[in-house]
Structure formats: structure tokens, C-alpha cells
Short mmCIF file of C-alpha atoms and ligand atoms in Angstrom, two decimals:
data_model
loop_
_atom_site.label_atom_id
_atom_site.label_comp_id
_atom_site.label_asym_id
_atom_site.label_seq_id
_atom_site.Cartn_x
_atom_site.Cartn_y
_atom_site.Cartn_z
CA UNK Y 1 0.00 0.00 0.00
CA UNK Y 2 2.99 2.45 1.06
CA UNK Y 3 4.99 1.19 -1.35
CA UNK Y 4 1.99 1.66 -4.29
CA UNK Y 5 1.54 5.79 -3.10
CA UNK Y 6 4.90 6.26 -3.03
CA UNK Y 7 5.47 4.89 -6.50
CA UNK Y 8 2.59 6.69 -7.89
CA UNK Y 9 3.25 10.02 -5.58
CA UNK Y 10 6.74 9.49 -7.86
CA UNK Y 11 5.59 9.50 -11.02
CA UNK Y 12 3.48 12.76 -10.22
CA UNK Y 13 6.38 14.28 -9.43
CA UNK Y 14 8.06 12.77 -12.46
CA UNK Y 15 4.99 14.16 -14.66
CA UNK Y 16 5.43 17.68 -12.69
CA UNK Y 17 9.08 17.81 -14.00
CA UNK Y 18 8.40 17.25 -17.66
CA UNK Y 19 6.05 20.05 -17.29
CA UNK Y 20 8.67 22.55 -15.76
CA UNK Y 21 11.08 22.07 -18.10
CA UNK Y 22 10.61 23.84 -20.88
CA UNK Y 23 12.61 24.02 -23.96
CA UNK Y 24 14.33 27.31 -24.43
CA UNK Y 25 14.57 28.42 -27.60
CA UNK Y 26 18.26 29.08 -28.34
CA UNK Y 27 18.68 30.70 -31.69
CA UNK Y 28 16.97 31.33 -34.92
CA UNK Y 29 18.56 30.29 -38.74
CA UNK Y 30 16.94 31.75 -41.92
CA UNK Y 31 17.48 29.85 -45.37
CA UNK Y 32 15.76 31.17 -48.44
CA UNK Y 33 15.70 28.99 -51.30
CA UNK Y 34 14.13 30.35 -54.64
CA UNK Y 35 9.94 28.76 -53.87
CA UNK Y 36 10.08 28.73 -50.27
CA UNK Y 37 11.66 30.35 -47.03
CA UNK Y 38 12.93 28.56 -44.27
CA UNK Y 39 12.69 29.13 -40.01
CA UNK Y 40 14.50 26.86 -38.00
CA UNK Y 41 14.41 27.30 -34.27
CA UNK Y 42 16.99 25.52 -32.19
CA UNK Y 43 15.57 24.47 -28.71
CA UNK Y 44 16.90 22.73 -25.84
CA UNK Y 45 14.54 19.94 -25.66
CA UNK Y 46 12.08 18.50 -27.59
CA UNK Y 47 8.61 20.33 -28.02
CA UNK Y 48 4.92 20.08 -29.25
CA UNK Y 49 3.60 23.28 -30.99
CA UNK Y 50 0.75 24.29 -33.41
CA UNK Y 51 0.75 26.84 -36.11
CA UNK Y 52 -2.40 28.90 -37.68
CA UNK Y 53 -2.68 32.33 -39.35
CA UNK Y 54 -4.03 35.64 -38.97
CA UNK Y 55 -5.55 38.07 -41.26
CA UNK Y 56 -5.46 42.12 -41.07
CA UNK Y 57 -2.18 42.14 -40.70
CA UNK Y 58 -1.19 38.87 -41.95
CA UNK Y 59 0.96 37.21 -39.69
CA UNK Y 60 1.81 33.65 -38.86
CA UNK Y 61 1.31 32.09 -35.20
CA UNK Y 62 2.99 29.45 -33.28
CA UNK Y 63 2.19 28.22 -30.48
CA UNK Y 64 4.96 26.08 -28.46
CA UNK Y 65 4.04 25.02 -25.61
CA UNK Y 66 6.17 24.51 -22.61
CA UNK Y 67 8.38 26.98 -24.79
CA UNK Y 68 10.46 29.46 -23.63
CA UNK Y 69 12.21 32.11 -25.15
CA UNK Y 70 14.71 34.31 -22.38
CA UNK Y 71 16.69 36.63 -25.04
CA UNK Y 72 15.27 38.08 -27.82
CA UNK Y 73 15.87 36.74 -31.47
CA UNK Y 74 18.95 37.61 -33.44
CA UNK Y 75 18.66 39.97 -36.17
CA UNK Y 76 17.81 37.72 -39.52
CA UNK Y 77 18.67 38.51 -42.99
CA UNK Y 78 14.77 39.31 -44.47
CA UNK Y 79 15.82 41.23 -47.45
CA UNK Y 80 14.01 38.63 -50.35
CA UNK Y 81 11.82 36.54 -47.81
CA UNK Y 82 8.17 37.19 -47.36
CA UNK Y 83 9.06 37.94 -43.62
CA UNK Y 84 8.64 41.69 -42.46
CA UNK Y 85 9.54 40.72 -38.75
CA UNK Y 86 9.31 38.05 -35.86
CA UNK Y 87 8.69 38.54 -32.43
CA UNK Y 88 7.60 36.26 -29.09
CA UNK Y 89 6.02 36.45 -25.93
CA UNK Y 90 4.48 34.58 -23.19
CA UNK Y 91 0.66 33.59 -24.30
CA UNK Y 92 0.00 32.04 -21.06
CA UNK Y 93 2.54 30.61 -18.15
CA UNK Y 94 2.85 27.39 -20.25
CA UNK Y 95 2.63 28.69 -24.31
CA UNK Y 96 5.50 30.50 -26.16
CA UNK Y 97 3.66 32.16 -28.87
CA UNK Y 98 6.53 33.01 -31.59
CA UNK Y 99 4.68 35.29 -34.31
CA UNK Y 100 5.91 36.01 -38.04
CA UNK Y 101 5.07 39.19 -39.78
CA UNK Y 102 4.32 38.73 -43.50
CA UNK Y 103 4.76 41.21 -46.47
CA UNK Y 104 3.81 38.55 -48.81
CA UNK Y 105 1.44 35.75 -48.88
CA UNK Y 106 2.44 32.40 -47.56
CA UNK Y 107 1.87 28.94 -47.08
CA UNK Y 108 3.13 27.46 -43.96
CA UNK Y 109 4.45 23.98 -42.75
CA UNK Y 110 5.89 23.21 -39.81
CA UNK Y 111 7.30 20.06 -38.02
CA UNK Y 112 10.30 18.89 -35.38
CA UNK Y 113 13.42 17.42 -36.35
CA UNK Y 114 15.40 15.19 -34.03
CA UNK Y 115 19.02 16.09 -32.68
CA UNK Y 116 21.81 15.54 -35.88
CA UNK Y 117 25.60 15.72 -35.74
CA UNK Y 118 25.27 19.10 -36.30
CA UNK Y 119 22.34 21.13 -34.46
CA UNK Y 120 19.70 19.67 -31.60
CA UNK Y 121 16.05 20.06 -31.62
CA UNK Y 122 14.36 21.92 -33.85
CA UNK Y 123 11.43 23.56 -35.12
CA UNK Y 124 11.08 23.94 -38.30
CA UNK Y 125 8.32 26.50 -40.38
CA UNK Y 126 8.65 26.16 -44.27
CA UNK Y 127 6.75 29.70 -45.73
CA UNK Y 128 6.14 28.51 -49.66
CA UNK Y 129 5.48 31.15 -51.77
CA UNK Y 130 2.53 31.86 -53.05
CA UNK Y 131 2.23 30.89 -56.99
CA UNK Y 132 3.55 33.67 -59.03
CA UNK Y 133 0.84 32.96 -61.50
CA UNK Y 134 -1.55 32.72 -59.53
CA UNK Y 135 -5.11 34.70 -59.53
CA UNK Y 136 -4.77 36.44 -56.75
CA UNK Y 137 -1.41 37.68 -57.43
CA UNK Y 138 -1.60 39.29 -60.36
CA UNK Y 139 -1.50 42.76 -60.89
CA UNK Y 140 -4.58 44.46 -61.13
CA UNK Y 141 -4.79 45.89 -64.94
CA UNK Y 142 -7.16 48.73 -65.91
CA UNK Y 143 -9.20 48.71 -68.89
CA UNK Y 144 -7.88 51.34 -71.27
CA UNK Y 145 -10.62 54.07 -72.18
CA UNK Y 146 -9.44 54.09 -75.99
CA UNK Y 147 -11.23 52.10 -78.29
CA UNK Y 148 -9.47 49.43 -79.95
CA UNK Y 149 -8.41 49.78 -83.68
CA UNK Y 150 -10.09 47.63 -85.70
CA UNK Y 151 -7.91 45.43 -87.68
CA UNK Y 152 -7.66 46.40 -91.49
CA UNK Y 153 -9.20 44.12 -93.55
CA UNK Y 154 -6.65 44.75 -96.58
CA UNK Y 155 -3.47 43.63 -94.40
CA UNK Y 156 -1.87 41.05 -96.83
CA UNK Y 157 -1.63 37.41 -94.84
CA UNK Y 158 2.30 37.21 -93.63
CA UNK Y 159 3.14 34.17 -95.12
CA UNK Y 160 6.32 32.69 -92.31
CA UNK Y 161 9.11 31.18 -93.82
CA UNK Y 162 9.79 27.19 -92.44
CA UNK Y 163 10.95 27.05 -89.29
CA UNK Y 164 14.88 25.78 -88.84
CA UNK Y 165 14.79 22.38 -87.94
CA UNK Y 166 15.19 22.91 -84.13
CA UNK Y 167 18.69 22.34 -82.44
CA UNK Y 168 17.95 22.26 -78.95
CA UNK Y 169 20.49 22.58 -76.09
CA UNK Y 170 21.23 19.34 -74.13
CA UNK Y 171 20.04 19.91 -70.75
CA UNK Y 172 22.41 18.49 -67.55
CA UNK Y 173 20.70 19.18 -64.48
CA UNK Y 174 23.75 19.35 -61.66
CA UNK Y 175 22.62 18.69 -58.10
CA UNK Y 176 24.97 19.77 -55.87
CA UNK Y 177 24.32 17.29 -52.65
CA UNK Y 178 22.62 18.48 -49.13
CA UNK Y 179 22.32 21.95 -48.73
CA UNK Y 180 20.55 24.38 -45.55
CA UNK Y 181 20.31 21.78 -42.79
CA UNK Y 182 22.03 18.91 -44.05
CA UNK Y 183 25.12 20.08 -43.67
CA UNK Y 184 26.09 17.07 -45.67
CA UNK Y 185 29.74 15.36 -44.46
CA UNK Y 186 31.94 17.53 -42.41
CA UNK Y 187 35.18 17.33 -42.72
CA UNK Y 188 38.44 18.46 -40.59
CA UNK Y 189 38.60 22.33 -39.94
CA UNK Y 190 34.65 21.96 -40.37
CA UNK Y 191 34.72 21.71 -43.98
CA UNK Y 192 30.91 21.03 -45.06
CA UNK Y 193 30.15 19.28 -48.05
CA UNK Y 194 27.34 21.09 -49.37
CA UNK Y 195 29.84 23.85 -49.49
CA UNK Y 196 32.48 22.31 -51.12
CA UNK Y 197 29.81 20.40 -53.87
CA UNK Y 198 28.01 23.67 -54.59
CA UNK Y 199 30.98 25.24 -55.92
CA UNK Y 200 32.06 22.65 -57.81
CA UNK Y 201 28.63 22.30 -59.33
CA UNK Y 202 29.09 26.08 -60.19
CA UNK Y 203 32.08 25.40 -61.80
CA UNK Y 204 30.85 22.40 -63.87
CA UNK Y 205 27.55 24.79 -64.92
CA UNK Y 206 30.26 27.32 -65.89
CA UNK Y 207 32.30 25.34 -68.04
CA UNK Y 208 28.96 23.27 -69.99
CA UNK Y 209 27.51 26.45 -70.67
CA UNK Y 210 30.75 27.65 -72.36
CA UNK Y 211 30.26 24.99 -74.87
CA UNK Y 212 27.71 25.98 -77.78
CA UNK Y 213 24.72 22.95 -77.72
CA UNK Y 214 25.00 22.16 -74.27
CA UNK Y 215 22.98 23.92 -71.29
CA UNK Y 216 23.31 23.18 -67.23
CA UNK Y 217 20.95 23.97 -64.99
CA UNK Y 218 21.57 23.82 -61.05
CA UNK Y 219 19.12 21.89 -59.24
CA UNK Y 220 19.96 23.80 -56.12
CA UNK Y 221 21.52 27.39 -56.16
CA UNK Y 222 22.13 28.72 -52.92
CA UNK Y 223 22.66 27.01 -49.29
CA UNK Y 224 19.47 25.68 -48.20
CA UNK Y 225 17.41 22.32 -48.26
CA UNK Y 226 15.85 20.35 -51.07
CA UNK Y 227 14.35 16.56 -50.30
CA UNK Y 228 15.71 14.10 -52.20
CA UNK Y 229 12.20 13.52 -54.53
CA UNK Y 230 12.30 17.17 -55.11
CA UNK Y 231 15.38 17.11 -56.75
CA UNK Y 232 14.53 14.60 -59.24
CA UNK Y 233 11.63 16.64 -59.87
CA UNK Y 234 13.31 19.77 -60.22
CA UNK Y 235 15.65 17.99 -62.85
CA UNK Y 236 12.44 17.10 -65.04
CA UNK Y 237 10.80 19.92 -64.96
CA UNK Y 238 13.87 22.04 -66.19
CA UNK Y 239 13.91 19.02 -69.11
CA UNK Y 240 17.10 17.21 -68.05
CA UNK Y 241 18.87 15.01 -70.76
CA UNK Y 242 21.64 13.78 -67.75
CA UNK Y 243 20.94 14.43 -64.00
CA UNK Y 244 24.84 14.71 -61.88
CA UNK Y 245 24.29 14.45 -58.21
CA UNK Y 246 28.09 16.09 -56.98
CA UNK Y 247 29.22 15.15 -53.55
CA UNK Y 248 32.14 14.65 -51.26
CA UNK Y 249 31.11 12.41 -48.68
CA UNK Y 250 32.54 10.77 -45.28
CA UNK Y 251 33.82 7.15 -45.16
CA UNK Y 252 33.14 4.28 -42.75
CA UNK Y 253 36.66 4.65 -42.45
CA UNK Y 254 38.66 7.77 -42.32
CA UNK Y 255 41.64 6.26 -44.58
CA UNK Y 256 39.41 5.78 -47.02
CA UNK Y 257 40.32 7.89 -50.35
CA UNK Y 258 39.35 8.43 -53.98
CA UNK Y 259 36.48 9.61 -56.35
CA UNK Y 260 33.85 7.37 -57.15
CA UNK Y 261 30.59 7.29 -59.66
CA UNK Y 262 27.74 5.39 -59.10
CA UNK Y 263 24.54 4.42 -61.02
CA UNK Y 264 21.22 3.06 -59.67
CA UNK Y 265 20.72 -0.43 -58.04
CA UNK Y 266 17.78 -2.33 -57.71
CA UNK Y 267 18.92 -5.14 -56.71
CA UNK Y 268 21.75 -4.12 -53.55
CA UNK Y 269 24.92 -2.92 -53.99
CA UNK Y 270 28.09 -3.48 -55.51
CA UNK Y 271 30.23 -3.26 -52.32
CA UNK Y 272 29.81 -2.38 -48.72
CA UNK Y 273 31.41 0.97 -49.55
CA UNK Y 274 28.34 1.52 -52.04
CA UNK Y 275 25.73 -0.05 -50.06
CA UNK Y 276 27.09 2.71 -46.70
CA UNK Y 277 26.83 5.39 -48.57
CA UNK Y 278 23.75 5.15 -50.89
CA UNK Y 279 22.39 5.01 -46.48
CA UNK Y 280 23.43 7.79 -45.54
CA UNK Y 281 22.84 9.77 -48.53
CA UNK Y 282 19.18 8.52 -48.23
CA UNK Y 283 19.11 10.03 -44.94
CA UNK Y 284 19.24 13.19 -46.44
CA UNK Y 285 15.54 14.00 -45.54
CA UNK Y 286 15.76 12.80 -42.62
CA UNK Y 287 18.62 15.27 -41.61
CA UNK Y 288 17.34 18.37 -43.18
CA UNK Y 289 13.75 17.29 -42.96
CA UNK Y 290 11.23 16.58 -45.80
CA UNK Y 291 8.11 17.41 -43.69
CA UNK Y 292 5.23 15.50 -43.97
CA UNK Y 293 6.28 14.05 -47.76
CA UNK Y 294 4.59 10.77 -48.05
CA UNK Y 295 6.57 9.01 -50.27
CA UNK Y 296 4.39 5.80 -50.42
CA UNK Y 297 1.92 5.90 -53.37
CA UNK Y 298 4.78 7.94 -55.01
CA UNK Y 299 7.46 4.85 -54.11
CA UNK Y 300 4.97 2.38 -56.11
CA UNK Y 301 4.40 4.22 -59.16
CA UNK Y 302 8.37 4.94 -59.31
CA UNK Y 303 8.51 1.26 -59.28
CA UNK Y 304 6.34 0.47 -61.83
CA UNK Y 305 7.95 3.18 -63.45
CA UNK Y 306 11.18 1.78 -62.84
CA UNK Y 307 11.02 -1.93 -64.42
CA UNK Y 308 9.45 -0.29 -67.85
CA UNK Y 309 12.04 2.51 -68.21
CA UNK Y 310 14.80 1.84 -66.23
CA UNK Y 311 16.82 -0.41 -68.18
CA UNK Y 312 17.34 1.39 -70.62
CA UNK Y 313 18.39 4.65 -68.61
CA UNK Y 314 20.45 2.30 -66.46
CA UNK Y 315 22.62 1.12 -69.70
CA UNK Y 316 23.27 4.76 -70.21
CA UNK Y 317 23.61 5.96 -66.58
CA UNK Y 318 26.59 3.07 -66.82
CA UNK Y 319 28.19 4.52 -69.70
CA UNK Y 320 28.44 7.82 -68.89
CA UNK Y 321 29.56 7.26 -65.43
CA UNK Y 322 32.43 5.04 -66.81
CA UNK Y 323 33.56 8.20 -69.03
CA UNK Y 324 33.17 10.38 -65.80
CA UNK Y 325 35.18 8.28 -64.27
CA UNK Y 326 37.82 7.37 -66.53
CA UNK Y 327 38.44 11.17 -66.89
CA UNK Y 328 38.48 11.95 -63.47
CA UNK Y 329 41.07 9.15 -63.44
CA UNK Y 330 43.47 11.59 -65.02
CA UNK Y 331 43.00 14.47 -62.05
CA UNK Y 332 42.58 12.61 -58.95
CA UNK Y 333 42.86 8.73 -57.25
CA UNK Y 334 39.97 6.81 -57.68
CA UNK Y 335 38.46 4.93 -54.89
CA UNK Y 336 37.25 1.98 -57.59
CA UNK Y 337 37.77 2.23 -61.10
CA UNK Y 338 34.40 0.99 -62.28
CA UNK Y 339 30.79 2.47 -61.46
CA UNK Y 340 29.41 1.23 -58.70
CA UNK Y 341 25.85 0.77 -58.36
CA UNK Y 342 23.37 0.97 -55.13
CA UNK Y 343 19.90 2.12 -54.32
CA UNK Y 344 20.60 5.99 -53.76
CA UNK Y 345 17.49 7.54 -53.95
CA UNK Y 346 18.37 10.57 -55.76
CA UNK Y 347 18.88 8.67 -58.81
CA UNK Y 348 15.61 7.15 -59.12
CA UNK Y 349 14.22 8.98 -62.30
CA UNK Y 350 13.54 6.33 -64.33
CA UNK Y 351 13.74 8.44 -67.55
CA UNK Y 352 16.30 10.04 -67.34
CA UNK Y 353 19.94 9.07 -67.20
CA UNK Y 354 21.19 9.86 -63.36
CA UNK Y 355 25.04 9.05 -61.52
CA UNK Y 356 25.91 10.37 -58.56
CA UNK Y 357 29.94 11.45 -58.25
CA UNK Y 358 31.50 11.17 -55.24
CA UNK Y 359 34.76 14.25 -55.90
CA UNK Y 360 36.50 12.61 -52.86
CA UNK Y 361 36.12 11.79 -49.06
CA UNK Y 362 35.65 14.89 -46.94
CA UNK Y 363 36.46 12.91 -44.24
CA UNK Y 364 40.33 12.36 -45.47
CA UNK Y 365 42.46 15.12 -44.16
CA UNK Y 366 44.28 15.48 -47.62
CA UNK Y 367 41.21 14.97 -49.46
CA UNK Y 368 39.41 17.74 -47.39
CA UNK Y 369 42.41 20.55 -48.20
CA UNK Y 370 42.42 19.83 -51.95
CA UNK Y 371 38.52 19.63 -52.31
CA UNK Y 372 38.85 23.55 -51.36
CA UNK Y 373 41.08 25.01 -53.42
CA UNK Y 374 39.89 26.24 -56.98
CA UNK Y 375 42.21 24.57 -58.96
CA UNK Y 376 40.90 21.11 -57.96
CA UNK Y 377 37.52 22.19 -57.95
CA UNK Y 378 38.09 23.12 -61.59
CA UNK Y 379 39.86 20.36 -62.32
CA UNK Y 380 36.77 17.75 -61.44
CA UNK Y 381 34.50 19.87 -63.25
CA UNK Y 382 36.64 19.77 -66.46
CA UNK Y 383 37.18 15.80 -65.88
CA UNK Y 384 32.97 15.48 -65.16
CA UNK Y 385 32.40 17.55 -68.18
CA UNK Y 386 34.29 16.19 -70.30
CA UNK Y 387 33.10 12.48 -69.60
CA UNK Y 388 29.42 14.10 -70.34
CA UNK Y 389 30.07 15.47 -73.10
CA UNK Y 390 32.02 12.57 -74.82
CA UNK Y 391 29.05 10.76 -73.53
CA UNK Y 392 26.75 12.95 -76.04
CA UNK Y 393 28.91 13.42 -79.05
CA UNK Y 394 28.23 9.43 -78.89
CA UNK Y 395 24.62 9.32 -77.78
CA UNK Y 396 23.36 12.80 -79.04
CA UNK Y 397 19.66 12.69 -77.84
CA UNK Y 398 17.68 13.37 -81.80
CA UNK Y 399 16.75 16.81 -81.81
CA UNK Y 400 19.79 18.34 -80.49
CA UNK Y 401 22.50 20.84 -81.92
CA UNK Y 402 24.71 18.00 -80.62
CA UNK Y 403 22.64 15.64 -83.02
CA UNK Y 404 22.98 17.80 -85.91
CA UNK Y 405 26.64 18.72 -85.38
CA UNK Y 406 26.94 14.28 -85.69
CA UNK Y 407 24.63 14.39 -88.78
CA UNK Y 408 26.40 16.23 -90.71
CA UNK Y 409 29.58 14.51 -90.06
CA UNK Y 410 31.15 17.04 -87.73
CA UNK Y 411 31.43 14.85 -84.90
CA UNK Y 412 33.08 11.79 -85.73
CA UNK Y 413 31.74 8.78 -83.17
CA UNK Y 414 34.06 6.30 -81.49
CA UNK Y 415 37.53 6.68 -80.49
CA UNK Y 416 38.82 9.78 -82.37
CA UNK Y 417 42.25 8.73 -83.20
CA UNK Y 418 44.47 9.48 -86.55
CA UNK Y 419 46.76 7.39 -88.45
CA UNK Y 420 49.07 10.25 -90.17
CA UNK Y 421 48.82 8.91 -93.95
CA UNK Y 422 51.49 10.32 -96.64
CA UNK Y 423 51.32 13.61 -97.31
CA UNK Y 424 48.93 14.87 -94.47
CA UNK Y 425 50.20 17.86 -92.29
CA UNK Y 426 49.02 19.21 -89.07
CA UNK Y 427 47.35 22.05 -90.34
CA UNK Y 428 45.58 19.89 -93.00
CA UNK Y 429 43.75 17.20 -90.32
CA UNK Y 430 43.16 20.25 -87.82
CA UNK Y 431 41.00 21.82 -91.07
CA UNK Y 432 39.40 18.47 -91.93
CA UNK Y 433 38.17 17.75 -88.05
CA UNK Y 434 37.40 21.29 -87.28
CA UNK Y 435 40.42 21.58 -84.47
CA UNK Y 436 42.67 24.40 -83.51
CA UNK Y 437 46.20 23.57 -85.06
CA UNK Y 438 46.87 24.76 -80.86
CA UNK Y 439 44.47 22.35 -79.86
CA UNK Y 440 45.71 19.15 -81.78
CA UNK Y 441 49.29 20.52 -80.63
CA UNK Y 442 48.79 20.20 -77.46
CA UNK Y 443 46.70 16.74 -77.37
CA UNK Y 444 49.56 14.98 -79.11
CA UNK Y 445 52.28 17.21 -76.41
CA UNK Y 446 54.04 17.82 -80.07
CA UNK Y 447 56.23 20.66 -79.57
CA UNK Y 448 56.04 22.18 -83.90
CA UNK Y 449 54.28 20.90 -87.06
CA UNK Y 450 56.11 18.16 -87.64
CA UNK Y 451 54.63 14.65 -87.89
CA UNK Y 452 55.49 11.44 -89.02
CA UNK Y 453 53.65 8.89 -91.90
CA UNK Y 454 52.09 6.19 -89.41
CA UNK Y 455 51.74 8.22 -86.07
CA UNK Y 456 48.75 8.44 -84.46
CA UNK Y 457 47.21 11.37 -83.40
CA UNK Y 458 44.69 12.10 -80.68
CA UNK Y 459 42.17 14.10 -82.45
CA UNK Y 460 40.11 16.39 -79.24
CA UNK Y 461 36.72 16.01 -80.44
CA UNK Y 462 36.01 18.23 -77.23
CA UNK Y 463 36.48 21.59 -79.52
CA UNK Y 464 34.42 20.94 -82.27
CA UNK Y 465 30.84 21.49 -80.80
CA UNK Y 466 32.04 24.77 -79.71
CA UNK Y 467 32.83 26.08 -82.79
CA UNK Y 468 29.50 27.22 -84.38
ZN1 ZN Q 1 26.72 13.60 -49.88
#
């Protein structure tokens, strides 16, 4: 009987406690990505909270409760967001009431994220834009008071010339990996990944839209958090021939070393190295939170999706991995020196050729220093783009300038080597394959003009689609 009131006289107490201690909230982060506008709220314990808005002025609410909030809120960054201010205050002895002030419509989400090796608990309030195109958004035109001039009857029909066939621009979406939240891997001297893979994918963007037929587009473009379906989606919708995930991740073991490209897997993974980090790159949404994404009806149709379409995108994410790779051979050490395959699910388009590269391991000390410095960065981008774009001259996708440059015989496919035949000089095969006489110099390392009947040359295809 004593023992019973005692126990449960415990537990009161216990209950009591939980009630006391509230979860301070720490510090505020801002990320602004180009739909959407991120709060996060780092607390000191976990905490349950509700979020509604109010009209007149509009303004978002959010209710923590057992929140507390002792200093006020460091200045944010609200130039571009939606956000005209935030303040809190004490609702009632138990409720933190954190309000947003809005210049712009908004749609809000909010949810908790669990401790990560990087920040605690969280609270975390997505604002999405509202549509630009949207009704409600769009200006308010007045009717002009003129009356329209009627069109003249005697205006002779325009007849239009035929279109040019099109050339279109081949599209290669670059992802750079993690971003906002997901800090990615972080390496020594707190080197973050998403850092170090968003320049790069700059870089790469740079040097493919140098190139005349070819056109990159950067899945994410600033430092803040897309999910993992997103991106995929993202990569459609801006009509990607080729989607390149770029990271530089940790390994299970620190020694580890080396660039690496993988492809899809649907059926496990080529080695333990593969199978580690297609997991914690699948994490990804877990770390820097996906909300309330159901991924379930959306995971069956993908594979449905996947057995019709993916074999065929699988051949070619293969192929022009092993050209990423071979290049990238020539710039850095490679962890294995054929495309591994495992089920990342970033890759999971099943139209559209996807690899993921792996630059090098963060984690390594040497890798970490070189990863930052420009010169390497530009030297994987050159090595990625030029795997991709031998990939094309190969496999131009119909429709493309890239096609057309093939077509009409300006792109020779397969290996691009010369025999030198009697009486061929330098400046006579740089005319016939469209080189620079500088450019087929330095491919063969040849120092003047002279070659020899029965040398082979190295003929850099990589020029020609440049040259309009
Ligand atoms: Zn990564």
C-alpha cells in the first residue's frame, strides 16, 4: 500500500518535471531557397507546438508550448523573404507564442526534427510562396478608355518562312548534394560538403555552358534544403537530358580515399562501400527534414515506373559514369575504377539518365584541403564535363544541336584517333576535323608541325561542338 503511493506520488512528481522544463529556444537560422523560405528554431529539448494564421495584418502564429524564449531573437537577414519581422512572448505561463510578420502571402508547414551531428532540436516553419501565376497575385490591370483599332481588312496574310529544324540545347541538371540543414559530411577544420559540392557544381555549370549545344541547370543554387524527390523533380521539370548528383562524402573509415561514380541499383549494392553510402545519402531528408512528404503511393508508381524505363536509362547511366570516371582518373585517385551501383534515392528517375559522383572523401584530411582550393575544384569539373560530353557526341539525344553537329559529319563517333597517312600535315587534319592547329598541338604534347607517316594522333573532339 505504502509502497503503491509512493510509486505513484513518484511518477506525479516525475509528470510535474516534464512540465517545468521547458525548452528554451536558443537561436533562430533563416534559409531562403528560390519557392520557399525557411525558419528553424533551435531548442533545448524536444517540443509540441501548433501553427495557424491571422488576417489584417497577416501574420503567422505558433504556439509552443512549454516553450520558452529568455533573449530576444537575433537579427535575420529578411531582405528577399516574405518575412517583415518576428517577435515572441508569453501567451499564457505554459505557451511561447513566436509570431511572423508577412509582407507577402504564404503557405506554412511546420514540423520537429530530431538532434543531428550538427544542431539539436528543432522547429522547423517552411513559408512557400505563393504561386507567381496565380489569380490572386496578379496585378490588377485597368481597362484602357481608348477604343481598340479595328484590324484592317486589306493587311496582306504574312506568309512565315519554315521554321529551322530545331537544335535544342542538351540539358544536364547538376545537383549539388545536401544543402541548408544537411550540412552534408563535415570534414576536418569543419569543412561542409554542401559547401564544397556547390561550388564545384558552379564550376561544372560554368564550363557546360561555355560549350555551344549544351545547357546546365543547377538543381539547387544557394545554401538551403531540397528533399531528395524534389530534386529529381526539379531535374524534369527544367527538361534534363543527364541528372549529376556532386558530392564529397565521409567514409566508414577515415583512410578511405578516392572519387567514385555510381549508377542506380535495384537489386543491392556493388560493395559495402556503395551499399554505406547510398544510407546515408538517403538520410538526407531525414537530416534536413522533408516534412510530412509521403513518399508511399509515389514509391509504387516509381517502381512500376522503374522496371518499364529503367533499363534502358540504367545502360546509359553506366556509360556515362564510366567516361566520368575514366576522366576523373586523369585528375585525382579513384576509390574503384568501375561504377558502382546501389539504391541511392536521388537517382531514381527512371527516364532520365542519373550518376551520382563522389569528388572525394571529406572525411580524409588530404582529401578535405584539396577539395577547397579552386584549382581542384576546376579540375573535377573539367574531368565530369568532359566524360558528359564525350558521352553525347556518342549518344546525341535526336533533336539536339549535338545531333545535328553528328549528322552532318562534324562529330566523328568512337575513339577519335588518326593514323598520319602520306602527305597529311598538321594544319591539313586540324581543317578536316574542325580543331585548332593549338588544340591538336597540345593533345599529341608535339612541340612544332612536324609529324610522321604512321603516327597516331589524338584528335580532341572536345572543340568541335564549340565552334558554331
Ligand atoms: Zn553527400
Amino acid at each position: 500500500m505504502r509502497i503503491r503511493a509512493l510509486v505513484s506520488g513518484l511518477a506525479l512528481m516525475f509528470a510535474a518535471f516534464q512540465v517545468l522544463a521547458a525548452s528554451e529556444v536558443q537561436s533562430v537560422r533563416l534559409w531562403r531557397a528560390p519557392d520557399n523560405t525557411r525558419l528553424v528554431f533551435d531548442l533545448s529539448g524536444p517540443v509540441e507546438h501548433k501553427v495557424f494564421t491571422l488576417t489584417a495584418p497577416n501574420r503567422i502564429v505558433i504556439d509552443v508550448e512549454g516553450g520558452n524564449a529568455s533573449k530576444p531573437f537575433e537579427q535575420l537577414a529578411l531582405e528577399n523573404t516574405p518575412i517583415s519581422g518576428l517577435r515572441s512572448g508569453k501567451f499564457d505561463n505554459n505557451t511561447l507564442r513566436l509570431v511572423i510578420d508577412l509582407k507577402a502571402q504564404v503557405s506554412p508547414k511546420s514540423f520537429t526534427l530530431p538532434p543531428n551531428q550538427q544542431y539539436g532540436h528543432r522547429l522547423v516553419v517552411d513559408l512557400f510562396d505563393q504561386d507567381a501565376d496565380s489569380p490572386a497575385k496578379l496585378p490588377v490591370t485597368t481597362t484602357p478608355q481608348t477604343p481598340a483599332t479595328p484590324v484592317s481588312p486589306t493587311l496582306p496574310a504574312i506568309k512565315l518562312p519554315p521554321l529551322p529544324s530545331s537544335k535544342r540545347d542538351i540539358v544536364i541538371a547538376i545537383d549539388a548534394g545536401h544543402g541548408g540543414e544537411d550540412p552534408g559530411a563535415i570534414g576536418p577544420g569543419k569543412v561542409y560538403e554542401k559547401n564544397v559540392v556547390l561550388q564545384i557544381s558552379k564550376e561544372l555549370q560554368r564550363q557546360i555552358n561555355a560549350e555551344k549545344g549544351f545547357r546546365a541547370e543547377l538543381v539547387r543554387t544557394g545554401d538551403y534544403f531540397i528533399p531528395l524527390r524534389k530534386r529529381t523533380e526539379i531535374a524534369r521539370q527544367k527538361g534534363a537530358d543527364l541528372f549529376v548528383s556532386i558530392h564529397a562524402d565521409a567514409a566508414p573509415r577515415s583512410s578511405a580515399y578516392g572519387a567514385s561514380v555510381f549508377a542506380l541499383s535495384d537489386r543491392g549494392a556493388t560493395s559495402e562501400t556503395a551499399r554505406w553510402l547510398a544510407d546515408s545519402e538517403n538520410r538526407s531528408d531525414l537530416i534536413g527534414g522533408a516534412g510530412s512528404v509521403s513518399l508511399g503511393e509515389d514509391q509504387m508508381l516509381a517502381g512500376v515506373l522503374l522496371d518499364l524505363s529503367m533499363t534502358a536509362s540504367l545502360a546509359s547511366s553506366l556509360n556515362v559514369g564510366q567516361k566520368v570516371l575514366s576522366k576523373m582518373g586523369g585528375i585525382t585517385r579513384l576509390h574503384k575504377s568501375r561504377v558502382e551501383q546501389a539504391g541511392f534515392m536521388v537517382l531514381k528517375s527512371p527516364d532520365i539518365p542519373s550518376i551520382l559522383v563522389e569528388t572525394g572523401f571529406i572525411t580524409n584530411p588530404s582529401e578535405a584541403r584539396k577539395l577547397q582550393t579552386s584549382a581542384h575544384q576546376q579540375a573535377l569539373a573539367r574531368s565530369i564535363h568532359t566524360g558528359v560530353r564525350q558521352f553525347f557526341h556518342e549518344n546525341p539525344p535526336p533533336g539536339t544541336y549535338v545531333a545535328w553537329l553528328r549528322d552532318s559529319g562534324k562529330i566523328a563517333s568512337g575513339p577519335r584517333e588518326h593514323v598520319v597517312r602520306s602527305g597529311e600535315s598538321l594544319a591539313l587534319l586540324a581543317q578536316r576535323y574542325q580543331v585548332s592547329l593549338g588544340s591538336l598541338r597540345t593533345a599529341n604534347k608535339l612541340k612544332g608541325d612536324v609529324i610522321k607517316v604512321g603516327q597516331t594522333l589524338q584528335i580532341p573532339a572536345t572543340t568541335l561542338a564549340s565552334q558554331p
